[in-house]
Coordinates of C-alpha atoms in Angstrom, one line a residue:
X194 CA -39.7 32.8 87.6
X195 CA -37.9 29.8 86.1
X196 CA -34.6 30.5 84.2
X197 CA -36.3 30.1 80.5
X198 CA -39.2 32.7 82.0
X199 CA -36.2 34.7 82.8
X200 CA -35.4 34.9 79.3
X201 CA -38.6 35.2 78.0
X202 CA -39.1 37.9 79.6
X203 CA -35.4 40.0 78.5
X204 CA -36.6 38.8 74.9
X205 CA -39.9 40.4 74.7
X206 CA -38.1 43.9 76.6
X207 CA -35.3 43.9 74.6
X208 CA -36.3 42.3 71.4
X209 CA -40.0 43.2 71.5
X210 CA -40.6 39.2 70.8
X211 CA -43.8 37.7 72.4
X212 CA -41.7 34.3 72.8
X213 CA -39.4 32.1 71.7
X214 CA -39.5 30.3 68.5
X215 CA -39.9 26.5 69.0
X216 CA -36.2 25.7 68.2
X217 CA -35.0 28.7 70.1
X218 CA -36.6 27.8 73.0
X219 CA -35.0 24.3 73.2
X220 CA -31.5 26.0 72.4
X221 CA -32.3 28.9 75.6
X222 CA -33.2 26.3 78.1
X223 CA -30.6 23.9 78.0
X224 CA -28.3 27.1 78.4
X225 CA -30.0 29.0 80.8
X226 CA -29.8 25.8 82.8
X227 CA -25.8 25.5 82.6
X228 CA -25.1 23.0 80.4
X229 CA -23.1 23.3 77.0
X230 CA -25.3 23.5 73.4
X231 CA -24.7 22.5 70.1
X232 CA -27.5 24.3 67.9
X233 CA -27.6 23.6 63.9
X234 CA -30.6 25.9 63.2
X235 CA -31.5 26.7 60.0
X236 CA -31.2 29.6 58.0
X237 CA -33.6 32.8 59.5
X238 CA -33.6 30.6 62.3
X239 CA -32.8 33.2 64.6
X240 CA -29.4 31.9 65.8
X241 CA -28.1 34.8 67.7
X242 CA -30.7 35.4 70.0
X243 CA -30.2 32.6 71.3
X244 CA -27.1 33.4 72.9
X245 CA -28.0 37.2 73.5
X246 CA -30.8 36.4 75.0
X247 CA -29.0 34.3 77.6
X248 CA -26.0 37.1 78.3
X249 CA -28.5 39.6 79.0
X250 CA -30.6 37.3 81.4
X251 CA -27.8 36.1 83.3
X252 CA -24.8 37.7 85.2
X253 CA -20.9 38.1 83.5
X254 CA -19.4 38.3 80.4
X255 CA -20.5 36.4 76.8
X256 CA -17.6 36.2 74.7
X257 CA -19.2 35.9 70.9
X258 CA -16.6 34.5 68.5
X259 CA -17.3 35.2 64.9
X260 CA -15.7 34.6 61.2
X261 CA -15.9 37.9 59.8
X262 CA -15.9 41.7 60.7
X263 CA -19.2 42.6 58.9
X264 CA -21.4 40.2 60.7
X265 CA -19.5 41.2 64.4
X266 CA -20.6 44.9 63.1
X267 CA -24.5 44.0 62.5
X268 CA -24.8 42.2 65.3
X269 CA -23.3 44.6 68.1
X270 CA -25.1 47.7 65.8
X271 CA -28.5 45.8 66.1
X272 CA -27.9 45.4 69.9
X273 CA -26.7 48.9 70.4
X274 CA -29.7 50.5 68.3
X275 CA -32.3 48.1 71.8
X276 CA -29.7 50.3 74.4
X277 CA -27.9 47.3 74.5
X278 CA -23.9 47.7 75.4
X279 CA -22.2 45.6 73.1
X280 CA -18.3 45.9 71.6
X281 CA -16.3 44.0 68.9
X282 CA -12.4 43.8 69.1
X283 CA -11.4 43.6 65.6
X284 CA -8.9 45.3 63.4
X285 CA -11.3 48.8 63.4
X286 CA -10.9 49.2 66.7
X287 CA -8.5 51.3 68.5
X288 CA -6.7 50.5 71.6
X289 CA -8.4 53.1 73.3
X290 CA -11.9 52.2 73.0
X291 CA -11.0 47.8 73.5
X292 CA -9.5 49.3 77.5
X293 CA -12.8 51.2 77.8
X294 CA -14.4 47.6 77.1
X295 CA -12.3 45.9 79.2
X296 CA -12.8 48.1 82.0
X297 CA -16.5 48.2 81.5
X298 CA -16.5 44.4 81.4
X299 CA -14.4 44.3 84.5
X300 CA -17.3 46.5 86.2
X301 CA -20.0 44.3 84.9
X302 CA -22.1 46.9 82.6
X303 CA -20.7 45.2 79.2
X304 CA -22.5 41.2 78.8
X305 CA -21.3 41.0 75.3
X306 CA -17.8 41.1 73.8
X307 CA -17.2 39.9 70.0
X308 CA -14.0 38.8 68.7
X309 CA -12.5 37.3 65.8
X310 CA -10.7 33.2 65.9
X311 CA -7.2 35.2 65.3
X312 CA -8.1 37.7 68.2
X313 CA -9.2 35.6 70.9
X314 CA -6.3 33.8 72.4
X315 CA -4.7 37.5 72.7
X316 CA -7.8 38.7 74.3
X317 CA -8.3 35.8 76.5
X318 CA -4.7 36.2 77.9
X319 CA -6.0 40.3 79.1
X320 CA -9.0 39.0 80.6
X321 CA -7.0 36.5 82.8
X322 CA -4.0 39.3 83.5
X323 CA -7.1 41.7 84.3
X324 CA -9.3 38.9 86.3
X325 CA -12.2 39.0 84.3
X326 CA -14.4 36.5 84.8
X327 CA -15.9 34.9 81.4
X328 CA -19.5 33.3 81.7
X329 CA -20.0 31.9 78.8
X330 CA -18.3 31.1 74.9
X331 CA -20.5 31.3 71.8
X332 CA -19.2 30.3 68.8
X333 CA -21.2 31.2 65.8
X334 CA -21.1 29.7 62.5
X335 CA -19.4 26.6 63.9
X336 CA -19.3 24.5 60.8
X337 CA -16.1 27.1 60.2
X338 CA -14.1 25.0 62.6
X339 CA -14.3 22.7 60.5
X340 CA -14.6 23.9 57.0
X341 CA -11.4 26.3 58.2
X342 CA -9.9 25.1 61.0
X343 CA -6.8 23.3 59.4
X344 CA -6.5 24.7 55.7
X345 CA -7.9 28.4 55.9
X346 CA -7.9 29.5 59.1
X347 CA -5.9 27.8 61.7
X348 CA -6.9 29.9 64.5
X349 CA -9.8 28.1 64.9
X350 CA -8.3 24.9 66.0
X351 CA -7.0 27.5 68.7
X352 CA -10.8 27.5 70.6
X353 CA -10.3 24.8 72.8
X354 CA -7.4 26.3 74.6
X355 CA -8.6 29.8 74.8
X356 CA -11.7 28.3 76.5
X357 CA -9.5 26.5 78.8
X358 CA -7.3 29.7 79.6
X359 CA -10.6 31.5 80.5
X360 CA -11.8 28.9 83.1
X361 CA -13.3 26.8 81.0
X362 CA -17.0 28.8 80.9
X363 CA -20.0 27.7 79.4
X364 CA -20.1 27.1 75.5
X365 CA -22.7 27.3 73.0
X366 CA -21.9 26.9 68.9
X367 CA -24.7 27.9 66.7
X368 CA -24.4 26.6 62.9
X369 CA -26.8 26.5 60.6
X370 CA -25.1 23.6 58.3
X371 CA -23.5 20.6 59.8
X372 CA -23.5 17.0 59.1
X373 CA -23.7 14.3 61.7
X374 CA -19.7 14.0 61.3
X375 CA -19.3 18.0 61.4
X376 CA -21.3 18.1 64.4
X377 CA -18.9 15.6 66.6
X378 CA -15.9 17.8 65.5
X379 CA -16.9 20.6 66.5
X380 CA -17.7 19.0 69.8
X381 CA -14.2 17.6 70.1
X382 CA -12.5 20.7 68.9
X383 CA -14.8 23.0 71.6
X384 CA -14.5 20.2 74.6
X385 CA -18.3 20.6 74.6
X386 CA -19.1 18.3 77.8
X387 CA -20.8 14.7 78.0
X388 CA -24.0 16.3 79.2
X389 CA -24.3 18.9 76.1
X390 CA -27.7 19.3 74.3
X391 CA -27.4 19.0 70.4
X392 CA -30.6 20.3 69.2
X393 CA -30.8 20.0 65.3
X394 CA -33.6 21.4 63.1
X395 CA -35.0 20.5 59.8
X396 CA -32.7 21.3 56.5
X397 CA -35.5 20.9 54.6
X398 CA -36.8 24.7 53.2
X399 CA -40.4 23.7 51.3
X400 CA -40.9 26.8 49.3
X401 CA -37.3 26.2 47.7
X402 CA -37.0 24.4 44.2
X403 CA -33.8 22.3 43.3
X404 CA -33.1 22.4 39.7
X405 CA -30.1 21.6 37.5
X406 CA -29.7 22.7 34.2
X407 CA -27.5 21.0 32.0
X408 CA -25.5 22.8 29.5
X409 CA -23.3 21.6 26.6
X410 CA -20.3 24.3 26.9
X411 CA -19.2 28.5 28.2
X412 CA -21.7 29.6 25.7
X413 CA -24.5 27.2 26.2
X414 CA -23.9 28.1 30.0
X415 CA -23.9 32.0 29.2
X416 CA -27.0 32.2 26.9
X417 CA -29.0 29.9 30.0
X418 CA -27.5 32.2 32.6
X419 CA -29.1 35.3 31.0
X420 CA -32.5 33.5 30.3
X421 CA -32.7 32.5 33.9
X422 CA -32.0 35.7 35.6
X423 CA -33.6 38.1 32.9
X424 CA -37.0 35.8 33.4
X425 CA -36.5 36.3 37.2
X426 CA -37.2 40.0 37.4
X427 CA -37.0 39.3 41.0
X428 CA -34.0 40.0 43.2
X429 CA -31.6 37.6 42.8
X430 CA -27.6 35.9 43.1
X431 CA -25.5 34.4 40.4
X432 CA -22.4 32.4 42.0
X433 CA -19.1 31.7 40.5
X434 CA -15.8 30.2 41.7
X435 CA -13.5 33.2 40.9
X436 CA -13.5 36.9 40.8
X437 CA -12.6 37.6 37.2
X438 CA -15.2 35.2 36.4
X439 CA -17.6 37.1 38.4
X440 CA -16.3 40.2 36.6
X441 CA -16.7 39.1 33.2
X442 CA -20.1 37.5 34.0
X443 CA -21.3 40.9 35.2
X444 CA -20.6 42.6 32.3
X445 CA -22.4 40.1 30.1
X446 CA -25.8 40.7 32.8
X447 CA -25.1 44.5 32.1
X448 CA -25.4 44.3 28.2
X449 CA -28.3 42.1 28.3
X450 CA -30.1 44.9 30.2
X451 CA -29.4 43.4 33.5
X452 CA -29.3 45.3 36.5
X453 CA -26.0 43.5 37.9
X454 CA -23.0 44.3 39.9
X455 CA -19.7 42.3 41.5
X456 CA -19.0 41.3 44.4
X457 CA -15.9 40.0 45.2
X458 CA -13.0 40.2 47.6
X459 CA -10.7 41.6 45.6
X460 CA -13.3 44.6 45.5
X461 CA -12.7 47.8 48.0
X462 CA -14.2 47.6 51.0
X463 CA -16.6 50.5 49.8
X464 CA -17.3 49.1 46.4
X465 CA -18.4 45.6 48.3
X466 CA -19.7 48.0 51.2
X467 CA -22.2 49.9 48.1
X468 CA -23.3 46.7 45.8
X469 CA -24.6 45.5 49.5
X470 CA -26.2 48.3 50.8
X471 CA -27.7 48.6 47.2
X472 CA -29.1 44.9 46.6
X473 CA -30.5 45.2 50.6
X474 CA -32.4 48.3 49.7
X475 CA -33.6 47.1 46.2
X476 CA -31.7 49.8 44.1
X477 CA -30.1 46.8 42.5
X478 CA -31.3 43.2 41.2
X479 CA -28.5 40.8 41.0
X480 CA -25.4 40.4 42.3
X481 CA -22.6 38.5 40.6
X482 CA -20.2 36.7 43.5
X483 CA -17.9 34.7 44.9
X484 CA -18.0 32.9 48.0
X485 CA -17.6 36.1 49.7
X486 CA -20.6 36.7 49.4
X487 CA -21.5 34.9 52.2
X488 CA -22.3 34.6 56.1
X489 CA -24.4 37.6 57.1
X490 CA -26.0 38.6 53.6
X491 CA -29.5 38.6 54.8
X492 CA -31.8 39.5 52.3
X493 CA -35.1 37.9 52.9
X494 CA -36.9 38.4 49.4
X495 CA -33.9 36.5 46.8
X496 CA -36.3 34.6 44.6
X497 CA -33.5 32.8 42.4
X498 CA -29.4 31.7 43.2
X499 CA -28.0 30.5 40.3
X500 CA -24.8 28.5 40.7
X501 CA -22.3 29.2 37.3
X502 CA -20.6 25.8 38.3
X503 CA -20.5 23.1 41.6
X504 CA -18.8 24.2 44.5
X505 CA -16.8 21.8 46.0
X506 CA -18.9 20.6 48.9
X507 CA -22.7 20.0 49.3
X508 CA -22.5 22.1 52.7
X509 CA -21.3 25.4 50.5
X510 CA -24.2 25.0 48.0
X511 CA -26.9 24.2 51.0
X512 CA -25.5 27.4 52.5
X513 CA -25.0 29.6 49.2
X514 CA -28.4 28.4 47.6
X515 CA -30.0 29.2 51.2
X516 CA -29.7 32.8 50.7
X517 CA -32.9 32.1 48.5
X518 CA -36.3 32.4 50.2
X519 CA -36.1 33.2 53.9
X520 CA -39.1 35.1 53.9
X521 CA -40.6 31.9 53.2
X522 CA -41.6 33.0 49.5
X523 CA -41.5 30.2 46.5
X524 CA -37.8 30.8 45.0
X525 CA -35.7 28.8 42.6
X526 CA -31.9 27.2 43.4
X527 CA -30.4 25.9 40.0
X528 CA -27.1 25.0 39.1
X529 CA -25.7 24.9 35.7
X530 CA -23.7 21.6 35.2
X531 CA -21.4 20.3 32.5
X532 CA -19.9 16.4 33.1
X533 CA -16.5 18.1 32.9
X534 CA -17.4 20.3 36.2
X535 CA -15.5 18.2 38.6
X536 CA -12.3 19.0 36.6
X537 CA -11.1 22.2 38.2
X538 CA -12.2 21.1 41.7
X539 CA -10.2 18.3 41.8
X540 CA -7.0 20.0 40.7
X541 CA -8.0 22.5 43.6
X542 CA -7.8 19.5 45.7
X543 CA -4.2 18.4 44.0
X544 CA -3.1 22.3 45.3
X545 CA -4.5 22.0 49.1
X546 CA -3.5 18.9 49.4
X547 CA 0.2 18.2 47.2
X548 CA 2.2 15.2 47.0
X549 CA 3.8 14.4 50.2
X550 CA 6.6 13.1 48.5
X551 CA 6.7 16.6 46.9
X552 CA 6.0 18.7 50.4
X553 CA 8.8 16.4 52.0
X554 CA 11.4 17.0 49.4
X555 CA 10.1 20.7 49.0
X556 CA 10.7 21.3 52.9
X557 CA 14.3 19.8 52.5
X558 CA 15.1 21.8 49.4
X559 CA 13.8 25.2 49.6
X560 CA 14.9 25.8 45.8
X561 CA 12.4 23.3 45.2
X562 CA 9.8 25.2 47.1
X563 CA 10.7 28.3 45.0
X564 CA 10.0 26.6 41.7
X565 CA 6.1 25.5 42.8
X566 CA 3.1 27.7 41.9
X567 CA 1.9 30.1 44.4
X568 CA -0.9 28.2 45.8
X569 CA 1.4 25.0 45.7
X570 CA 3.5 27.4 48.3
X571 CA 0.9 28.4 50.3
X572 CA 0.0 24.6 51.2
X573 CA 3.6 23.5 51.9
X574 CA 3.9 26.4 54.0
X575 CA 0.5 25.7 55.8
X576 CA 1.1 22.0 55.9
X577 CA 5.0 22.8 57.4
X578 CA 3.5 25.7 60.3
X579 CA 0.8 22.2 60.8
X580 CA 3.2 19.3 61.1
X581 CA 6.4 21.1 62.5
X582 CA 8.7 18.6 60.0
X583 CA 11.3 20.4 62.2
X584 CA 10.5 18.3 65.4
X585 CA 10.9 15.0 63.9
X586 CA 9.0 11.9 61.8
X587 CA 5.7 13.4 60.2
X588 CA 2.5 12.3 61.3
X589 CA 0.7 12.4 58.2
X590 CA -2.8 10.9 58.7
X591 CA -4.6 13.8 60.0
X592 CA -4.0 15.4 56.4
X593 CA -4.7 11.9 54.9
X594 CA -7.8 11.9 56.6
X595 CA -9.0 15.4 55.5
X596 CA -8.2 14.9 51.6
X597 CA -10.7 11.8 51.5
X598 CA -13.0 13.5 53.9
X599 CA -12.6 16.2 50.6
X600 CA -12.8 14.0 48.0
X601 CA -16.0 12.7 49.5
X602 CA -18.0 16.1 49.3
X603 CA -16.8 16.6 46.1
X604 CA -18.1 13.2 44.8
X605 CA -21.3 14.1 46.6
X606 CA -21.5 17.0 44.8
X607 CA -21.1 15.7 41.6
X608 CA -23.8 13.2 42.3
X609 CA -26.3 15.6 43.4
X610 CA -25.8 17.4 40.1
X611 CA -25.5 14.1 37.5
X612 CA -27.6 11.2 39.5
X613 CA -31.7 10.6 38.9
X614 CA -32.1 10.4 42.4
X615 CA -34.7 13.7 44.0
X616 CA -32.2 16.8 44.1
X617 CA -33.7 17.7 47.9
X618 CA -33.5 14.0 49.2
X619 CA -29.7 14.0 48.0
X620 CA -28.9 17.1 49.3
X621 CA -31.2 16.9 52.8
X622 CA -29.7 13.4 52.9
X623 CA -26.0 14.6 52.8
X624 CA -26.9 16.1 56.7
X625 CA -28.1 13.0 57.9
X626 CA -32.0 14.2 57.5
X627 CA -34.6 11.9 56.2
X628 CA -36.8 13.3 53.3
X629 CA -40.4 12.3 53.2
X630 CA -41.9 14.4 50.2
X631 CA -39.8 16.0 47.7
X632 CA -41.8 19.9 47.4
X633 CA -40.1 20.8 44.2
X634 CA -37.0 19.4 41.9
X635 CA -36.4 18.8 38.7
X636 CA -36.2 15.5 39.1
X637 CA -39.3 14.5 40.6
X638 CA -41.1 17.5 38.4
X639 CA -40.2 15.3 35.5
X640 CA -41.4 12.0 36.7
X641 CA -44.9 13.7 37.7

């Protein structure tokens, strides 16, 4: 059997899959033939088998990096419930059951180990002191590299060297957002090789409508809000950009005899843990959220996302209206828009990225630090752990660079919602994607 038959054959076993999809069978057989892959798949695209598949068809030890503990959890519970051995190192785990892992990697029975960014120089430097040989590096939901890497997360900009440190094995990063730009940074940032196959499906979603709804001020935006999810009756998710926000909208849904509840981060872990289990298993219609509400939430029959105002970059909407439709059903995306929208992104911008005239003088006068708002703080802290001012002259540009590379998403964002131009051929335009036919947008709708 060739390689890809290989695989075929451990999906339909293990998965009880009569093949590959299309797109997942040009992501497997690049990999199953050595070489590195860069896979932007979109959403229900069925990313991770794509690199399970592969562990499980070939010899040694997969390490799976992912952002958050919840989807590490589904994943290695989904494997485990096909008799597959799978483990996560993460914060729940104790010491106890990560040497069992280890030793059951150094044996060869475990093919899959999940980690988080933070976690995986740490664990890298065990399996090098334990000589555990490490076949291949997935990185899923790549576009985090990126969207995190400098500002959010630092340990992301870590990858490279924990690759290196592990012998340099065979990488694939899976994505299913990521601009033509986005794409060449993560390959820089991973040391993906010259020979690596980028394979890149279509963005555009057909049975998804792109509408925004103008609205003159908060209560023009509140009465619209609670006609468009009340007329739903379907399941569905209202965004908003902070969690009292998200709190005070869900009580309006609640007294207009909507079946609503928060989700935010500064929920407990159970209360988040219950308004998801309850939305998956249709004991509840809408949820009210943040951006937490994120990476993982896979609940294939959301008719309608409403968006309460623009988030700062086209790739967040793309990924937060996504969660619309991925049974393939007709569903609605809207966003409620008023011109002064962009106001409170762009002061967001003024906190990530301060004055460096301010940062400077802050990092030589740390009474001046004291005196700064806390998320002022946070980036002078961030920016000082980046460009160690304690080694010498500053190298600015790199941050230079990332503010315009900001203020460019947010301008495109802005445009999607105010320009006349088709909604879907803006947004399917921002990743480099040429539209043919819009299927539905307010836009066109109107012109028709």
């Amino acid at each position: 059997m060739t390689s890809l038959e290989v695989a075929r054959h451990v999906l339909q076993v293990t998965f009880g899959h009569p093949d590959f999809r299309p797109l997942q069978a040009r992501v497997v057989a690049p990999l199953m033939a050595g070489r590195d892959v860069l896979a932007v798949l979109p959403t229900g695209g069925g990313k991770s088998v794509c690199f399970q598949v592969p562990a499980l068809a070939t010899r040694g030890l997969t390490l799976v990096v992912s952002p958050l503990i919840a989807l590490m959890q589904d994943q290695v519970g989904a494997l485990y419930a096909r008799g597959v051995e799978a483990v996560a190192f993460n914060s729940t785990v104790s010491r106890e059951s990560q040497d069992a892992a280890l030793m059951a990697a150094s044996a060869g029975t475990l093919r899959l180990l999940y980690t988080s960014p933070e976690r995986l120089t740490r664990l890298a430097d065990e399996l090098v002191a334990r000589r555990i040989p490490v076949t291949r590096l997935a990185v899923d939901e790549a576009h985090c590299i990126v969207e995190w890497g400098h500002d959010f997360r630092p340990s992301y900009r870590a990858l490279r060297a924990a690759r290196e440190a592990v012998g340099g094995p065979q990488c694939i990063a899976l994505t299913g957002s990521a601009t033509p730009e986005v794409r060449n940074e993560i390959a820089s940032a991973l040391a993906l090789r010259p020979n690596t196959a980028t394979i890149v499906g279509s963005f555009d979603r057909p049975n998804l409508r792109f509408d925004v709804v103008p609205v003159s001020g908060r209560d023009d935006r509140l009465a619209k809000l609670v006609v468009l999810v009340r007329a739903s009756r379907d399941p569905a998710i209202v965004y908003a950009p902070t969690r009292g926000l998200v709190d005070g909208l869900t009580r309006v849904l609640r007294e207009a005899g909507v079946d609503a509840s928060p989700y935010h981060a500064g929920m407990t872990p159970d209360e988040r843990r219950s308004t998801l289990e309850r939305f998956l298993g249709d004991d509840l219609r809408v949820v009210v959220a943040t951006c937490a509400f994120g990476m993982g939430i896979d609940k294939p029959d959301v008719r309608l996302v409403v968006h309460w105002s623009s988030p700062g970059t086209p790739e967040s909407y793309y990924q937060e209206a996504g969660r619309a439709g991925r049974d393939g059903g007709a569903s609605r995306c809207v966003l409620l828009h008023h011109p002064a929208d962009d106001v409170t992104p762009r002061q967001q911008l003024d906190v990530t990225f301060p004055p460096e005239r301010l940062v400077e003088r802050a990092w030589a006068d740390p009474s001046l630090r004291a005196r700064q708002p806390a998320g002022v703080v946070a980036s002078i802290d961030r920016l000082s752990a980046e460009l160690r001012p304690d080694r010498g002259r500053v190298n600015w540009q790199g941050v230079r660079r990332r503010k315009r590379e900001a203020e460019r998403r947010l301008t495109a964002m802005m445009r999607y919602a105010t320009a006349r131009e088709c909604r879907r051929r803006m947004l399917i335009g921002w990743f480099g994607e040429t539209l043919r036919r819009c299927s539905g947008c307010d836009r066109c709708s109107s012109r028709s």
